[in-house]
Amino acid sequence: MRKLLIFVLLLGFSQSYAQDFIDKAQVNGSFQIDGQYYQPDNAIGIFDSTIDGRKMGVNGFGNITYTLGKFSAGVRYEAFLTPLAGFDPLQEGNGFPNMWASYQTDFIGVTVGNFYEQFGNGLVLRAYEEWTLGYDNSINGMRIVLRPTPGITLKGVYGTQRYYWQKFENGNRGIVRGLDAEFDLNQSIKSLNDAPVRLILGVSGVSKYQKDKDPLFNLPENVSALAGRMNLSAGKFSFATEYAYKINDPSAMNNFIYREGQSILSSLSYSQKGLGVVLQLKRVDNMSFKSDRGIDGNALDINFIPPINRTHSYSLAARYPYATQPNGEMAMQFQLNYKIPKGSVLGGKYGTGIALNFSQVNDIVRTQVNDSTLVNTQGTLGYNSDFFKVSDHIFFRDFNLEIDKKINQKWKAVVQYMNLYYDIATIEGHAGEEAVKANIGLVDITYKITNRNSLRFELQGLFTEQDNGDWAAALLEYTIAPTWFFTLADQYNYGNPDKDMQQHYYTVSVGYVKEASRIALTYGRQSEGVVCVGGVCRQVPASSGLSITLSTSF
Amino acid sequence: MLMKIKLTIALLTLFTVVFMAGCDKIDPPYINESGGGGGGGEGEVVQKVLLEDYTGHTCVNCPAAAKIASDLQKFYGEKLIVMAVHTGFFADPMQPPFDTDFRTEVGDKWRTDFGFVSYPSGMINRGAEGGRIAGKGQWASRVDAAMQETAKASLKIEINYAEANRQLALKIDSRFLQNASEKYLLQVCLVEDSIMAPQRNNDPTVGETPTITEYYHRHVLRKDLNGVNGETISSTSIVANETYIHEYNFTLNTDYNADRCSIIAFIYREADLEIVQVEEAHIK
């Protein structure tokens, strides 16, 4: 593939367009280096043996994109030498994992090499990269996008997915092929171009091929998934829904059962100035879809189940994030955003923002396929499940209320309360541990000293009798806009039932920003936890030391 | 425009046909009944395979992995040898009932050398193709692939056990089928089977959750008998059909049940660490 790309580049260069190749071209790039120097810190369980000689870890990448008219090509370099703590050791290595070339016109787009793609909400296909998780399931192959008439888009993909640094060979993972068709009725039919009611319909089909090399099971070598979706909007209302179905796909993820998979995601929203309301519902049943049936970690996912929970940014509010359960979950979320108008009693001079959010995720109900077969027994149909029944088993519940208020030219504040139920046994695999029931409160106050200088102060508390008990956190940040910031922060696990683990996790940071470049240095401790992006999570071990992040783009 | 619409319809039809034809709906039976054991005529050297199961008593997914290993052993019979290596965080002794300690110096060394992080994971003949460390869902296909390899060597274990003083005398014969200039090592280990102790579990089809109180830990690695990396089979080039003899004497720990102990010996290539032959023999 690399040779082909180089050939394509050279071919273009060797033509009489050599001068255009340079003068009329555009080159863009982005780089990031995350490094950490680790030090033993016996109080939080980091010994020399934990570090095991690996005193430094570095994760870095560079993306370069070359564009000349309708042609573009790019490379991505990555280095994990050694991977930072908490990243999969399979990341270790350096090189150019991704290279691609593309040609795009109004009618057709062709890409060869590595690419990212999503059909609809991703229920049957989503190839994406998430740096903070060390996740990349990009497809190495070919993609064609056709736009035969206005409002109609057809996509076809064919290839294999990235699995760290492992080359695809000898059928060591499956081949993915997919088609998506989207019809925007308002764009397709001229008379409906400006209609107040807008409708977009889409259908997707994805199939994987993986040879059956398993001696125990009689496995399907071709597994298909189909999905249909609709986006309907009328005035201030909009409704979106997608349903996906997958045929039998026994895998390590579902304990090699032969049940089909289903998933539905629906969203109803209302929006007007100062008010937004969203209601979302989701049902997932046996919908893990990977291009290697033997893998059970965060890799080689063909599809993506979107989470419908609020993503929290404050450290203690984000301490127990929800990880999507692709084997089965029923979820709902309600979100209300209201801006109390300026000049009213509660709104004051600048108005007051209120965000109310509630989400809950339960298990689905599973019953035995017959009297003699336990639920989810491998080599069987697994279980029966009533589509509309909700299990009493709660995985996750989050009620939170946030108020943000600009008090005057100098002061503004954010106050948040959160009530959490977190089934740590299911989400983090801590079998036998009681679910975490927590109350979390926080205030975030910003004081603008001058136009360029500001102070921000955070105070948070997490109160629970489960897991590691109570936490308190404080942060003070001084910003000299637009270039410098200095941060002092501490998380204190004062309620840990293990007295020895009632530790402070302090950090001191300094950062410098200039144009598109950013450098940040942090010294201190990182507590053990989980980081999730889009319902996909990775464990973060406790660490101590000096870290640096450097990023730039052009 | 009409041409483009026709093209669109043609492409959609083509893909629909491909997708409809591209589905393999499997009907029962889902499990292959015929076993993969046996094999090897008289005098023929049978390729055996070692499945190393890296595990721990607080690892909730490990009983499901142990069941896969057990199912594979039933399928392949004596051709598949299983060794459970208890090491890492999930094997650490904790508050009762998880206060047993199955960790070994050799297991801890292998864990760090091979880079085990997530559990359950394993190695099949320590083969590197497709990644040396394999999740439990990959074990069956990897074991099957390893079974297809042509045997390069044979191993024979002779055990003389004196029950009175628990003295063990081992004689291990290694014989290669072809000349070899590469360096090979012999690793000899003691394992104990079916030790009852509590185990965390989250798979109700395997046992009670969240803890199986009376769990039988299978094929538990107890110790190495010739160093964590074994020892060189021959200081000179390997000569085909020559028998290389290694002998060991040791006293069996009184904590171990001799009725359930066995010796696992394997030959591996130093260059890529891949195991080329393995054998197991019961002490009694």
CSV table of N, CA and C in Angstrom, one decimal, chain A residues 201-333:
chain,number,residue,atom,x,y,z
A,201,LEU,N,-33.7,10.0,5.1
A,201,LEU,CA,-33.8,8.6,5.3
A,201,LEU,C,-32.5,8.0,5.0
A,202,GLY,N,-32.1,6.9,5.7
A,202,GLY,CA,-30.9,6.2,5.4
A,202,GLY,C,-31.0,4.7,5.7
A,203,VAL,N,-30.2,4.0,4.9
A,203,VAL,CA,-30.1,2.5,5.1
A,203,VAL,C,-28.6,2.2,5.1
A,204,SER,N,-28.3,1.2,5.9
A,204,SER,CA,-26.9,0.7,5.9
A,204,SER,C,-26.8,-0.8,5.9
A,205,GLY,N,-25.8,-1.3,5.3
A,205,GLY,CA,-25.5,-2.7,5.5
A,205,GLY,C,-24.0,-2.9,5.6
A,206,VAL,N,-23.7,-3.7,6.6
A,206,VAL,CA,-22.3,-4.0,6.8
A,206,VAL,C,-22.1,-5.5,7.0
A,207,SER,N,-21.1,-6.1,6.4
A,207,SER,CA,-20.8,-7.5,6.5
A,207,SER,C,-19.4,-7.7,6.8
A,208,LYS,N,-19.1,-8.7,7.6
A,208,LYS,CA,-17.7,-9.0,7.9
A,208,LYS,C,-17.5,-10.5,7.4
A,209,TYR,N,-16.3,-10.7,7.0
A,209,TYR,CA,-15.9,-12.1,6.6
A,209,TYR,C,-14.7,-12.5,7.5
A,210,GLN,N,-14.9,-13.6,8.2
A,210,GLN,CA,-13.7,-14.1,9.0
A,210,GLN,C,-13.8,-15.6,8.9
A,211,LYS,N,-12.7,-16.3,8.5
A,211,LYS,CA,-12.7,-17.7,8.4
A,211,LYS,C,-13.0,-18.4,9.7
A,212,ASP,N,-13.7,-19.5,9.7
A,212,ASP,CA,-14.0,-20.2,10.9
A,212,ASP,C,-12.8,-21.2,11.2
A,213,LYS,N,-12.0,-20.9,12.1
A,213,LYS,CA,-10.8,-21.7,12.5
A,213,LYS,C,-11.0,-22.4,13.8
A,214,ASP,N,-12.2,-22.3,14.3
A,214,ASP,CA,-12.5,-22.8,15.7
A,214,ASP,C,-12.9,-24.2,15.6
A,215,PRO,N,-12.2,-25.1,16.4
A,215,PRO,CA,-12.5,-26.5,16.3
A,215,PRO,C,-13.8,-26.9,17.1
A,216,LEU,N,-14.2,-26.0,18.1
A,216,LEU,CA,-15.3,-26.4,18.9
A,216,LEU,C,-16.6,-26.0,18.3
A,217,PHE,N,-16.7,-24.8,17.8
A,217,PHE,CA,-18.0,-24.2,17.3
A,217,PHE,C,-18.1,-24.2,15.8
A,218,ASN,N,-19.3,-24.3,15.3
A,218,ASN,CA,-19.6,-24.2,13.9
A,218,ASN,C,-20.0,-22.7,13.7
A,219,LEU,N,-19.1,-21.9,13.2
A,219,LEU,CA,-19.2,-20.5,13.3
A,219,LEU,C,-19.6,-19.9,11.9
A,220,PRO,N,-20.4,-18.8,11.9
A,220,PRO,CA,-20.7,-18.1,10.7
A,220,PRO,C,-19.5,-17.4,10.2
A,221,GLU,N,-19.1,-17.6,8.9
A,221,GLU,CA,-17.9,-16.9,8.4
A,221,GLU,C,-18.3,-15.5,7.8
A,222,ASN,N,-19.6,-15.3,7.4
A,222,ASN,CA,-20.1,-14.0,7.0
A,222,ASN,C,-21.2,-13.6,7.9
A,223,VAL,N,-21.0,-12.5,8.5
A,223,VAL,CA,-22.0,-11.9,9.5
A,223,VAL,C,-22.4,-10.5,9.0
A,224,SER,N,-23.7,-10.4,8.8
A,224,SER,CA,-24.2,-9.1,8.3
A,224,SER,C,-25.0,-8.3,9.3
A,225,ALA,N,-25.0,-7.0,9.2
A,225,ALA,CA,-25.8,-6.2,10.0
A,225,ALA,C,-26.5,-5.2,9.1
A,226,LEU,N,-27.7,-4.9,9.4
A,226,LEU,CA,-28.5,-3.9,8.6
A,226,LEU,C,-29.1,-2.9,9.5
A,227,ALA,N,-29.2,-1.7,9.0
A,227,ALA,CA,-29.8,-0.6,9.8
A,227,ALA,C,-30.6,0.3,8.9
A,228,GLY,N,-31.6,0.9,9.5
A,228,GLY,CA,-32.4,1.9,8.8
A,228,GLY,C,-32.6,3.1,9.7
A,229,ARG,N,-32.6,4.3,9.2
A,229,ARG,CA,-32.7,5.5,10.1
A,229,ARG,C,-33.5,6.6,9.4
A,230,MET,N,-34.0,7.5,10.3
A,230,MET,CA,-34.8,8.6,9.8
A,230,MET,C,-34.5,9.8,10.7
A,231,ASN,N,-34.4,10.9,10.0
A,231,ASN,CA,-34.3,12.2,10.8
A,231,ASN,C,-35.5,13.1,10.2
A,232,LEU,N,-36.3,13.5,11.1
A,232,LEU,CA,-37.5,14.3,10.8
A,232,LEU,C,-37.5,15.5,11.6
A,233,SER,N,-37.6,16.7,11.0
A,233,SER,CA,-37.7,17.9,11.7
A,233,SER,C,-38.8,18.8,11.2
A,234,ALA,N,-39.5,19.4,12.1
A,234,ALA,CA,-40.6,20.2,11.8
A,234,ALA,C,-40.6,21.4,12.7
A,235,GLY,N,-40.3,22.5,12.3
A,235,GLY,CA,-40.3,23.7,13.1
A,235,GLY,C,-39.3,23.5,14.3
A,236,LYS,N,-39.8,23.6,15.5
A,236,LYS,CA,-38.9,23.5,16.7
A,236,LYS,C,-38.7,22.1,17.1
A,237,PHE,N,-39.4,21.2,16.5
A,237,PHE,CA,-39.3,19.8,16.9
A,237,PHE,C,-38.4,19.0,15.9
A,238,SER,N,-37.7,18.0,16.5
A,238,SER,CA,-37.0,17.1,15.6
A,238,SER,C,-37.0,15.7,16.2
A,239,PHE,N,-37.1,14.7,15.3
A,239,PHE,CA,-37.1,13.3,15.8
A,239,PHE,C,-36.2,12.5,15.0
A,240,ALA,N,-35.3,11.8,15.6
A,240,ALA,CA,-34.4,10.9,14.9
A,240,ALA,C,-34.4,9.5,15.5
A,241,THR,N,-34.3,8.6,14.6
A,241,THR,CA,-34.3,7.2,15.1
A,241,THR,C,-33.5,6.3,14.2
A,242,GLU,N,-32.9,5.3,14.8
A,242,GLU,CA,-32.2,4.3,13.9
A,242,GLU,C,-32.4,2.9,14.6
A,243,TYR,N,-32.7,1.9,13.7
A,243,TYR,CA,-32.8,0.6,14.2
A,243,TYR,C,-31.8,-0.3,13.5
A,244,ALA,N,-31.1,-1.2,14.2
A,244,ALA,CA,-30.1,-2.0,13.6
A,244,ALA,C,-30.3,-3.5,14.0
A,245,TYR,N,-30.0,-4.4,13.0
A,245,TYR,CA,-30.2,-5.8,13.3
A,245,TYR,C,-29.0,-6.5,12.8
A,246,LYS,N,-28.6,-7.5,13.5
A,246,LYS,CA,-27.4,-8.3,13.2
A,246,LYS,C,-27.7,-9.8,13.3
A,247,ILE,N,-27.3,-10.6,12.3
A,247,ILE,CA,-27.6,-12.0,12.4
A,247,ILE,C,-26.6,-12.7,13.4
A,248,ASN,N,-26.7,-14.0,13.6
A,248,ASN,CA,-25.9,-14.7,14.6
A,248,ASN,C,-24.4,-14.3,14.4
A,249,ASP,N,-23.8,-14.0,15.6
A,249,ASP,CA,-22.4,-13.6,15.6
A,249,ASP,C,-21.8,-14.0,16.8
A,250,PRO,N,-21.6,-15.3,17.0
A,250,PRO,CA,-21.0,-15.8,18.3
A,250,PRO,C,-19.6,-15.3,18.4
A,251,SER,N,-19.3,-14.8,19.6
A,251,SER,CA,-17.9,-14.2,19.7
A,251,SER,C,-17.5,-14.3,21.2
A,252,ALA,N,-16.3,-13.9,21.4
A,252,ALA,CA,-15.8,-13.8,22.8
A,252,ALA,C,-16.6,-12.8,23.6
A,253,MET,N,-17.1,-11.8,23.0
A,253,MET,CA,-17.9,-10.8,23.7
A,253,MET,C,-19.2,-11.3,24.2
A,254,ASN,N,-19.9,-12.2,23.4
A,254,ASN,CA,-21.2,-12.6,23.9
A,254,ASN,C,-21.2,-14.1,24.3
A,255,ASN,N,-20.0,-14.6,24.7
A,255,ASN,CA,-19.8,-15.9,25.2
A,255,ASN,C,-20.3,-17.0,24.1
A,256,PHE,N,-20.0,-16.6,22.9
A,256,PHE,CA,-20.3,-17.6,21.8
A,256,PHE,C,-21.7,-18.1,21.8
A,257,ILE,N,-22.6,-17.2,21.9
A,257,ILE,CA,-24.0,-17.5,21.7
A,257,ILE,C,-24.5,-17.2,20.3
A,258,TYR,N,-25.6,-17.8,19.8
A,258,TYR,CA,-26.0,-17.7,18.4
A,258,TYR,C,-27.2,-16.8,18.2
A,259,ARG,N,-27.5,-16.0,19.2
A,259,ARG,CA,-28.7,-15.1,19.1
A,259,ARG,C,-28.4,-14.0,18.1
A,260,GLU,N,-29.4,-13.5,17.5
A,260,GLU,CA,-29.2,-12.3,16.7
A,260,GLU,C,-29.1,-11.1,17.6
A,261,GLY,N,-28.7,-10.0,17.0
A,261,GLY,CA,-28.5,-8.7,17.8
A,261,GLY,C,-29.5,-7.7,17.3
A,262,GLN,N,-29.9,-6.8,18.2
A,262,GLN,CA,-30.8,-5.7,17.8
A,262,GLN,C,-30.4,-4.4,18.6
A,263,SER,N,-30.6,-3.3,18.0
A,263,SER,CA,-30.4,-2.1,18.7
A,263,SER,C,-31.3,-1.0,18.1
A,264,ILE,N,-31.8,-0.2,19.0
A,264,ILE,CA,-32.6,1.0,18.5
A,264,ILE,C,-32.3,2.2,19.3
A,265,LEU,N,-32.2,3.3,18.7
A,265,LEU,CA,-31.8,4.6,19.3
A,265,LEU,C,-32.8,5.6,18.8
A,266,SER,N,-33.4,6.3,19.7
A,266,SER,CA,-34.4,7.3,19.3
A,266,SER,C,-34.2,8.6,20.1
A,267,SER,N,-34.5,9.7,19.4
A,267,SER,CA,-34.3,11.0,20.1
A,267,SER,C,-35.3,12.0,19.7
A,268,LEU,N,-36.0,12.6,20.6
A,268,LEU,CA,-37.0,13.6,20.3
A,268,LEU,C,-36.6,14.9,21.0
A,269,SER,N,-36.5,16.0,20.2
A,269,SER,CA,-36.0,17.2,20.8
A,269,SER,C,-36.9,18.4,20.4
A,270,TYR,N,-36.9,19.4,21.3
A,270,TYR,CA,-37.6,20.7,21.1
A,270,TYR,C,-36.6,21.8,21.4
A,271,SER,N,-36.6,22.8,20.5
A,271,SER,CA,-35.6,23.8,20.7
A,271,SER,C,-36.2,25.2,20.3
A,272,GLN,N,-36.0,26.1,21.2
A,272,GLN,CA,-36.4,27.5,20.9
A,272,GLN,C,-35.4,28.4,21.6
A,273,LYS,N,-35.4,29.7,21.4
A,273,LYS,CA,-34.4,30.6,22.0
A,273,LYS,C,-34.6,30.5,23.6
A,274,GLY,N,-33.5,30.1,24.2
A,274,GLY,CA,-33.5,30.0,25.7
A,274,GLY,C,-34.0,28.7,26.2
A,275,LEU,N,-34.5,27.8,25.4
A,275,LEU,CA,-35.1,26.5,25.9
A,275,LEU,C,-34.7,25.4,24.9
A,276,GLY,N,-34.2,24.3,25.5
A,276,GLY,CA,-33.9,23.1,24.7
A,276,GLY,C,-34.3,21.9,25.5
A,277,VAL,N,-35.1,21.0,25.0
A,277,VAL,CA,-35.5,19.8,25.7
A,277,VAL,C,-35.2,18.6,24.8
A,278,VAL,N,-34.6,17.6,25.4
A,278,VAL,CA,-34.2,16.4,24.6
A,278,VAL,C,-34.6,15.1,25.4
A,279,LEU,N,-35.3,14.2,24.7
A,279,LEU,CA,-35.6,12.9,25.3
A,279,LEU,C,-35.0,11.8,24.4
A,280,GLN,N,-34.2,11.0,25.0
A,280,GLN,CA,-33.6,9.9,24.2
A,280,GLN,C,-33.9,8.5,24.8
A,281,LEU,N,-34.1,7.6,24.0
A,281,LEU,CA,-34.3,6.2,24.4
A,281,LEU,C,-33.4,5.3,23.6
A,282,LYS,N,-33.0,4.2,24.2
A,282,LYS,CA,-32.1,3.3,23.5
A,282,LYS,C,-32.3,1.8,24.1
A,283,ARG,N,-32.3,0.9,23.2
A,283,ARG,CA,-32.3,-0.5,23.6
A,283,ARG,C,-31.2,-1.2,22.8
A,284,VAL,N,-30.3,-2.0,23.5
A,284,VAL,CA,-29.2,-2.7,22.9
A,284,VAL,C,-29.3,-4.2,23.3
A,285,ASP,N,-29.3,-5.1,22.4
A,285,ASP,CA,-29.4,-6.5,22.7
A,285,ASP,C,-28.4,-7.2,21.8
A,286,ASN,N,-27.3,-7.7,22.4
A,286,ASN,CA,-26.3,-8.5,21.8
A,286,ASN,C,-25.8,-7.8,20.5
A,287,MET,N,-25.3,-6.6,20.6
A,287,MET,CA,-24.9,-5.9,19.5
A,287,MET,C,-23.4,-5.6,19.4
A,288,SER,N,-22.6,-6.3,20.1
A,288,SER,CA,-21.1,-6.2,19.9
A,288,SER,C,-20.8,-6.7,18.5
A,289,PHE,N,-20.1,-6.0,17.7
A,289,PHE,CA,-19.8,-6.4,16.3
A,289,PHE,C,-18.4,-6.0,16.0
A,290,LYS,N,-17.5,-7.1,16.1
A,290,LYS,CA,-16.1,-6.9,15.9
A,290,LYS,C,-15.6,-7.6,14.7
A,291,SER,N,-14.5,-7.1,14.1
A,291,SER,CA,-14.0,-7.8,12.9
A,291,SER,C,-13.1,-9.0,13.3
A,292,ASP,N,-12.9,-9.2,14.6
A,292,ASP,CA,-12.3,-10.5,15.1
A,292,ASP,C,-13.1,-11.0,16.2
A,293,ARG,N,-13.8,-12.1,16.0
A,293,ARG,CA,-14.7,-12.7,17.0
A,293,ARG,C,-14.0,-13.1,18.3
A,294,GLY,N,-12.7,-13.3,18.2
A,294,GLY,CA,-12.0,-13.8,19.4
A,294,GLY,C,-11.5,-12.7,20.3
A,295,ILE,N,-11.7,-11.4,19.9
A,295,ILE,CA,-11.2,-10.3,20.7
A,295,ILE,C,-12.3,-9.8,21.7
A,296,ASP,N,-11.9,-9.5,22.9
A,296,ASP,CA,-12.9,-9.0,23.8
A,296,ASP,C,-12.5,-7.7,24.5
A,297,GLY,N,-11.5,-7.1,24.0
A,297,GLY,CA,-11.0,-5.8,24.5
A,297,GLY,C,-11.5,-4.6,23.7
A,298,ASN,N,-11.0,-3.4,23.9
A,298,ASN,CA,-11.3,-2.2,23.2
A,298,ASN,C,-10.6,-2.2,21.8
A,299,ALA,N,-11.0,-3.0,20.9
A,299,ALA,CA,-10.3,-3.0,19.6
A,299,ALA,C,-11.2,-3.7,18.6
A,300,LEU,N,-10.9,-3.3,17.3
A,300,LEU,CA,-11.6,-4.0,16.2
A,300,LEU,C,-13.1,-3.9,16.2
A,301,ASP,N,-13.7,-2.9,16.9
A,301,ASP,CA,-15.1,-2.7,16.8
A,301,ASP,C,-15.5,-2.2,15.4
A,302,ILE,N,-16.5,-2.9,14.8
A,302,ILE,CA,-17.0,-2.4,13.6
A,302,ILE,C,-18.1,-1.3,13.8
A,303,ASN,N,-18.9,-1.5,14.9
A,303,ASN,CA,-19.9,-0.6,15.1
A,303,ASN,C,-19.7,0.2,16.4
A,304,PHE,N,-20.6,1.1,16.7
A,304,PHE,CA,-20.4,1.9,17.9
A,304,PHE,C,-21.8,2.2,18.5
A,305,ILE,N,-22.0,2.0,19.8
A,305,ILE,CA,-23.2,2.2,20.4
A,305,ILE,C,-23.1,3.5,21.2
A,306,PRO,N,-23.8,4.6,20.7
A,306,PRO,CA,-23.6,5.9,21.3
A,306,PRO,C,-24.2,5.9,22.7
A,307,PRO,N,-23.5,6.5,23.7
A,307,PRO,CA,-24.0,6.6,25.0
A,307,PRO,C,-25.0,7.7,25.1
A,308,ILE,N,-26.0,7.6,25.9
A,308,ILE,CA,-27.0,8.7,26.1
A,308,ILE,C,-26.9,9.1,27.6
A,309,ASN,N,-25.8,9.5,28.0
A,309,ASN,CA,-25.6,10.0,29.4
A,309,ASN,C,-24.8,11.3,29.2
A,310,ARG,N,-24.9,12.2,30.2
A,310,ARG,CA,-24.2,13.4,30.2
A,310,ARG,C,-22.7,13.1,30.4
A,311,THR,N,-21.8,13.7,29.6
A,311,THR,CA,-20.4,13.6,29.8
A,311,THR,C,-19.9,14.7,30.7
A,312,HIS,N,-19.4,14.3,31.9
A,312,HIS,CA,-19.1,15.3,32.9
A,312,HIS,C,-17.6,15.7,32.7
A,313,SER,N,-17.3,17.0,33.0
A,313,SER,CA,-15.9,17.5,32.8
A,313,SER,C,-15.2,17.7,34.1
A,314,TYR,N,-16.0,18.0,35.2
A,314,TYR,CA,-15.3,18.2,36.5
A,314,TYR,C,-14.9,16.9,37.1
A,315,SER,N,-13.7,16.9,37.7
A,315,SER,CA,-13.0,15.6,38.0
A,315,SER,C,-13.8,14.7,38.9
A,316,LEU,N,-14.4,15.1,39.9
A,316,LEU,CA,-15.2,14.2,40.8
A,316,LEU,C,-16.5,13.8,40.1
A,317,ALA,N,-17.1,14.7,39.4
A,317,ALA,CA,-18.3,14.3,38.7
A,317,ALA,C,-18.0,13.3,37.6
A,318,ALA,N,-16.8,13.3,37.1
A,318,ALA,CA,-16.4,12.3,36.1
A,318,ALA,C,-15.7,11.1,36.6
A,319,ARG,N,-15.8,10.9,37.9
A,319,ARG,CA,-15.0,9.8,38.5
A,319,ARG,C,-15.6,8.5,38.2
A,320,TYR,N,-16.9,8.4,38.0
A,320,TYR,CA,-17.6,7.1,37.8
A,320,TYR,C,-18.3,7.3,36.4
A,321,PRO,N,-17.6,7.2,35.3
A,321,PRO,CA,-18.3,7.4,34.0
A,321,PRO,C,-18.9,6.0,33.5
A,322,TYR,N,-19.9,6.2,32.8
A,322,TYR,CA,-20.6,4.9,32.3
A,322,TYR,C,-19.9,4.4,31.0
A,323,ALA,N,-19.8,3.1,31.0
A,323,ALA,CA,-19.2,2.4,29.9
A,323,ALA,C,-20.4,1.6,29.2
A,324,THR,N,-20.6,1.8,27.9
A,324,THR,CA,-21.7,1.1,27.2
A,324,THR,C,-21.6,-0.4,27.3
A,325,GLN,N,-22.7,-1.0,27.5
A,325,GLN,CA,-22.7,-2.5,27.6
A,325,GLN,C,-23.3,-3.1,26.3
A,326,PRO,N,-22.5,-3.4,25.4
A,326,PRO,CA,-23.0,-3.8,24.1
A,326,PRO,C,-23.8,-5.1,24.1
A,327,ASN,N,-23.6,-5.9,25.2
A,327,ASN,CA,-24.4,-7.2,25.3
A,327,ASN,C,-25.8,-7.0,25.7
A,328,GLY,N,-26.2,-5.8,26.2
A,328,GLY,CA,-27.5,-5.5,26.5
A,328,GLY,C,-27.7,-4.4,27.5
A,329,GLU,N,-28.5,-3.4,27.1
A,329,GLU,CA,-28.9,-2.3,28.0
A,329,GLU,C,-30.1,-1.6,27.5
A,330,MET,N,-30.9,-1.0,28.4
A,330,MET,CA,-32.0,-0.2,28.0
A,330,MET,C,-31.7,1.2,28.7
A,331,ALA,N,-31.7,2.2,27.9
A,331,ALA,CA,-31.3,3.5,28.5
A,331,ALA,C,-32.3,4.6,28.1
A,332,MET,N,-32.4,5.6,29.0
A,332,MET,CA,-33.1,6.8,28.7
A,332,MET,C,-32.4,8.0,29.2
A,333,GLN,N,-32.6,9.1,28.5
A,333,GLN,CA,-32.0,10.4,29.0
A,333,GLN,C,-33.0,11.5,28.8
